[in-house]
Amino acid sequence: GAGVSQSPSNKVTEKGKDVELRCDPISGHTALYWYRQSLGQGLEFLIYFQGNSAPDKSGLPSDRFSAERTGGSVSTLTIQRTQQEDSAVYLCASSPGPNTGELFFGEGSRLTVL
Amino acid sequence: QQPVQSPQAVILREGEDAVINCSSSKALYSVHWYRQKHGEAPVFLMILLKGGEQKGHEKISASFNEKKQQSSLYLTASQLSYSGTYFCGTSNAGNNRKLIWGLGTSLAVNP
């Protein structure tokens, strides 16, 4: 597709289970971001990938959160031992380069932890 | 550190104007504006760099006042399609990586 694709669009899980969220960025975009959007909150930066450089993980809230980006394209955000406070919409965005202004967002993955 | 957006919410009739403000307590390098409709991806509107420039996109324009550490988004002759939540993201560096986002301003345009 032409835009950023995220899956699943909705995920309901039980507390303590692991979840994986996938992001397929726009082809050719070297920069990829993960954000978390909780109800009534702004976008919270989680992690940033740029090309083959080491990712900026400074926004990950705990060591239960991890992300990888394979082959400089698809990215997976993994949350281990989910907690209720992890419930949120997880947004992925990509951009052509590190200093390119416009971010292209996916529609997000809504995670509900029961 | 999070920019403050005001107002939190606004309701307009089609054709009316609105101003949304984004203020920071820190010196800004750039301000980024996005609109998000319910259940959809945020969509880019514009970026303003320090220097006090003003930009426009159809009937939506914005200004950036470096001294006041503030940006304002101007919506002129609003259309139904303008409804959504407007977010500003601020940076004090020359890239997008560390954007800090406001809580958003909800805008509803009614016929």
Tab-separated table of C-alpha atoms in Angstrom:
chain	number	residue	atom	x	y	z
A	1	GLY	CA	0.000	0.000	0.000
A	2	ALA	CA	0.941	3.633	-0.259
A	3	GLY	CA	0.746	4.496	3.422
A	4	VAL	CA	2.029	3.222	6.745
A	5	SER	CA	0.321	-0.019	7.620
A	6	GLN	CA	-0.143	-1.305	11.171
A	7	SER	CA	-1.500	-4.576	12.461
A	8	PRO	CA	-3.484	-5.659	14.280
A	9	SER	CA	-5.824	-2.673	14.344
A	10	ASN	CA	-7.305	-3.953	17.584
A	11	LYS	CA	-5.889	-6.323	20.172
A	12	VAL	CA	-7.516	-7.445	23.390
A	13	THR	CA	-5.321	-9.441	25.705
A	14	GLU	CA	-5.201	-10.642	29.260
A	15	LYS	CA	-2.900	-9.147	31.821
A	16	GLY	CA	0.434	-10.948	31.825
A	17	LYS	CA	0.369	-12.030	28.194
A	18	ASP	CA	2.859	-10.858	25.586
A	19	VAL	CA	1.774	-8.926	22.500
A	20	GLU	CA	3.420	-8.002	19.226
A	21	LEU	CA	2.425	-5.014	17.148
A	22	ARG	CA	3.615	-4.653	13.591
A	23	CYS	CA	4.405	-1.622	11.472
A	24	ASP	CA	5.069	-1.596	7.746
A	25	PRO	CA	6.428	1.858	6.830
A	26	ILE	CA	6.276	3.601	3.484
A	27	SER	CA	8.756	2.035	1.099
A	28	GLY	CA	12.036	3.926	1.069
A	29	HIS	CA	11.472	5.735	4.350
A	30	THR	CA	14.552	5.328	6.494
A	31	ALA	CA	13.163	6.779	9.721
A	32	LEU	CA	10.556	4.942	11.795
A	33	TYR	CA	8.966	6.017	15.070
A	34	TRP	CA	6.718	4.357	17.612
A	35	TYR	CA	4.412	6.488	19.743
A	36	ARG	CA	1.850	5.663	22.411
A	37	GLN	CA	-1.391	7.589	22.666
A	38	SER	CA	-3.352	7.076	25.841
A	39	LEU	CA	-6.888	8.350	26.307
A	40	GLY	CA	-6.851	12.106	26.701
A	41	GLN	CA	-3.090	12.288	26.362
A	42	GLY	CA	-0.742	13.527	23.708
A	43	LEU	CA	1.603	11.377	21.736
A	44	GLU	CA	4.300	9.771	23.863
A	45	PHE	CA	7.570	8.959	22.070
A	46	LEU	CA	8.687	5.360	22.526
A	47	ILE	CA	11.474	4.500	20.097
A	48	TYR	CA	13.117	5.739	16.908
A	49	PHE	CA	14.937	3.874	14.152
A	50	GLN	CA	17.051	5.577	11.504
A	51	GLY	CA	18.660	3.483	8.810
A	52	ASN	CA	21.264	1.138	10.219
A	53	SER	CA	22.024	3.306	13.234
A	54	ALA	CA	21.406	2.097	16.773
A	55	PRO	CA	17.814	2.891	17.717
A	56	ASP	CA	16.949	5.611	20.196
A	57	LYS	CA	15.141	3.677	22.912
A	58	SER	CA	14.984	6.522	25.388
A	59	GLY	CA	11.178	6.657	25.405
A	60	LEU	CA	10.485	3.029	26.252
A	61	PRO	CA	8.676	3.096	29.618
A	62	SER	CA	10.065	-0.174	30.988
A	63	ASP	CA	12.141	-3.191	30.046
A	64	ARG	CA	8.919	-5.014	29.187
A	65	PHE	CA	8.880	-2.970	25.989
A	66	SER	CA	11.172	-3.721	23.084
A	67	ALA	CA	11.198	-3.126	19.362
A	68	GLU	CA	13.133	-4.243	16.386
A	69	ARG	CA	13.292	-3.296	12.767
A	70	THR	CA	14.319	-5.967	10.331
A	71	GLY	CA	16.032	-5.167	7.066
A	72	GLY	CA	15.448	-1.479	7.569
A	73	SER	CA	11.765	-1.897	6.840
A	74	VAL	CA	9.115	-3.664	8.946
A	75	SER	CA	9.176	-3.016	12.674
A	76	THR	CA	7.703	-4.986	15.545
A	77	LEU	CA	6.931	-3.546	18.975
A	78	THR	CA	6.775	-6.222	21.655
A	79	ILE	CA	5.222	-5.764	25.069
A	80	GLN	CA	5.920	-8.545	27.527
A	81	ARG	CA	3.800	-9.379	30.566
A	82	THR	CA	1.230	-6.749	29.657
A	83	GLN	CA	-0.298	-4.589	32.367
A	84	GLN	CA	-3.585	-2.699	32.334
A	85	GLU	CA	-1.735	0.605	32.113
A	86	ASP	CA	-0.322	-0.542	28.763
A	87	SER	CA	-3.783	-0.100	27.248
A	88	ALA	CA	-3.472	2.591	24.603
A	89	VAL	CA	-3.257	3.199	20.879
A	90	TYR	CA	0.219	2.493	19.560
A	91	LEU	CA	1.044	4.625	16.540
A	92	CYS	CA	3.826	4.071	14.075
A	93	ALA	CA	5.150	6.799	11.803
A	94	SER	CA	7.789	6.949	9.122
A	95	SER	CA	9.599	9.709	7.278
A	96	PRO	CA	11.988	9.792	4.329
A	97	GLY	CA	14.949	10.764	6.472
A	98	PRO	CA	16.010	11.844	9.953
A	99	ASN	CA	15.444	15.540	9.508
A	100	THR	CA	12.513	15.429	7.145
A	101	GLY	CA	9.658	17.439	8.537
A	102	GLU	CA	6.568	15.449	7.744
A	103	LEU	CA	5.754	12.288	9.663
A	104	PHE	CA	3.461	9.789	7.971
A	105	PHE	CA	1.400	7.980	10.574
A	106	GLY	CA	-0.375	4.667	10.477
A	107	GLU	CA	-3.860	4.337	11.909
A	108	GLY	CA	-2.517	2.668	15.013
A	109	SER	CA	-3.013	-0.517	16.947
A	110	ARG	CA	-5.492	-0.239	19.812
A	111	LEU	CA	-4.361	-2.424	22.695
A	112	THR	CA	-6.725	-3.308	25.521
A	113	VAL	CA	-5.339	-5.232	28.479
A	114	LEU	CA	-8.015	-6.841	30.642
B	1	GLN	CA	8.206	20.545	29.186
B	2	GLN	CA	5.057	19.421	27.367
B	3	PRO	CA	3.640	22.293	25.303
B	4	VAL	CA	0.327	23.660	26.454
B	5	GLN	CA	-2.449	23.894	23.903
B	6	SER	CA	-5.402	26.200	24.253
B	7	PRO	CA	-8.284	26.050	24.093
B	8	GLN	CA	-8.837	22.381	24.977
B	9	ALA	CA	-11.960	22.283	22.865
B	10	VAL	CA	-13.862	24.553	20.541
B	11	ILE	CA	-17.154	24.288	18.719
B	12	LEU	CA	-17.732	26.304	15.577
B	13	ARG	CA	-20.417	26.824	13.017
B	14	GLU	CA	-19.329	26.316	9.439
B	15	GLY	CA	-17.688	29.465	8.137
B	16	GLU	CA	-16.474	30.727	11.520
B	17	ASP	CA	-12.820	31.289	12.395
B	18	ALA	CA	-10.746	29.777	15.191
B	19	VAL	CA	-7.292	30.140	16.684
B	20	ILE	CA	-5.447	27.340	18.450
B	21	ASN	CA	-2.383	28.171	20.499
B	22	CYS	CA	0.623	26.085	21.439
B	23	SER	CA	2.930	27.451	24.146
B	24	SER	CA	6.184	26.098	25.467
B	25	SER	CA	8.219	26.899	28.563
B	26	LYS	CA	11.411	26.122	26.635
B	27	ALA	CA	13.076	27.741	23.653
B	28	LEU	CA	11.771	26.237	20.454
B	29	TYR	CA	13.453	25.309	17.201
B	30	SER	CA	10.367	24.105	15.406
B	31	VAL	CA	6.647	23.595	15.832
B	32	HIS	CA	4.760	20.854	13.988
B	33	TRP	CA	1.001	20.812	13.522
B	34	TYR	CA	-1.117	17.711	12.869
B	35	ARG	CA	-4.833	16.987	12.701
B	36	GLN	CA	-6.316	13.671	13.762
B	37	LYS	CA	-9.866	12.612	13.029
B	38	HIS	CA	-11.438	10.069	15.350
B	39	GLY	CA	-10.062	6.599	14.700
B	40	GLU	CA	-7.727	7.804	11.976
B	41	ALA	CA	-4.028	8.534	11.637
B	42	PRO	CA	-2.731	12.008	12.475
B	43	VAL	CA	-2.204	13.987	9.283
B	44	PHE	CA	0.523	16.552	8.783
B	45	LEU	CA	-0.519	20.191	8.374
B	46	MET	CA	2.667	22.221	8.531
B	47	ILE	CA	5.993	22.881	10.210
B	48	LEU	CA	7.271	26.237	11.362
B	49	LEU	CA	10.909	26.909	12.085
B	50	LYS	CA	12.254	29.547	14.411
B	51	GLY	CA	12.460	32.912	12.747
B	52	GLY	CA	8.866	33.918	13.185
B	53	GLU	CA	7.750	32.678	9.819
B	54	GLN	CA	4.164	32.187	8.896
B	55	LYS	CA	2.850	29.439	6.686
B	56	GLY	CA	-0.426	28.710	5.044
B	57	HIS	CA	-2.257	25.697	3.744
B	58	GLU	CA	-5.488	26.675	1.986
B	59	LYS	CA	-7.462	28.439	4.723
B	60	ILE	CA	-5.272	27.164	7.522
B	61	SER	CA	-2.239	29.205	8.434
B	62	ALA	CA	0.132	29.391	11.369
B	63	SER	CA	2.631	31.665	12.980
B	64	PHE	CA	5.600	31.060	15.231
B	65	ASN	CA	6.710	33.632	17.753
B	66	GLU	CA	10.165	32.694	18.961
B	67	LYS	CA	10.257	35.254	21.745
B	68	LYS	CA	6.959	34.156	23.192
B	69	GLN	CA	7.823	30.490	22.557
B	70	GLN	CA	4.437	30.112	21.036
B	71	SER	CA	2.782	29.070	17.814
B	72	SER	CA	-0.759	29.800	16.723
B	73	LEU	CA	-2.835	27.925	14.172
B	74	TYR	CA	-5.448	29.991	12.356
B	75	LEU	CA	-8.475	28.310	10.824
B	76	THR	CA	-10.363	30.673	8.551
B	77	ALA	CA	-13.896	30.157	7.254
B	78	SER	CA	-13.982	26.700	8.782
B	79	GLN	CA	-15.365	23.746	6.876
B	80	LEU	CA	-16.975	20.587	8.207
B	81	SER	CA	-13.825	18.711	7.181
B	82	TYR	CA	-11.783	20.707	9.681
B	83	SER	CA	-13.311	18.805	12.579
B	84	GLY	CA	-10.842	16.731	14.541
B	85	THR	CA	-8.180	17.024	17.178
B	86	TYR	CA	-5.266	19.324	16.476
B	87	PHE	CA	-1.893	18.498	17.993
B	88	CYS	CA	1.233	20.566	18.125
B	89	GLY	CA	4.625	18.932	18.491
B	90	THR	CA	7.623	20.983	19.520
B	91	SER	CA	11.328	20.498	19.123
B	92	ASN	CA	14.323	22.367	20.460
B	93	ALA	CA	16.637	20.540	18.084
B	94	GLY	CA	16.868	20.290	14.349
B	95	ASN	CA	15.052	17.014	13.875
B	96	ASN	CA	11.770	15.216	14.547
B	97	ARG	CA	13.088	12.582	16.856
B	98	LYS	CA	12.371	14.272	20.131
B	99	LEU	CA	9.106	15.973	19.375
B	100	ILE	CA	7.153	16.734	22.526
B	101	TRP	CA	3.422	16.765	21.885
B	102	GLY	CA	0.640	18.805	23.395
B	103	LEU	CA	-2.566	17.192	24.637
B	104	GLY	CA	-4.516	18.358	21.630
B	105	THR	CA	-7.378	20.737	20.888
B	106	SER	CA	-10.663	19.188	19.902
B	107	LEU	CA	-12.429	21.120	17.154
B	108	ALA	CA	-15.987	20.448	16.086
B	109	VAL	CA	-17.435	22.275	13.094
B	110	ASN	CA	-21.193	22.073	12.823
B	111	PRO	CA	-23.405	22.955	9.849
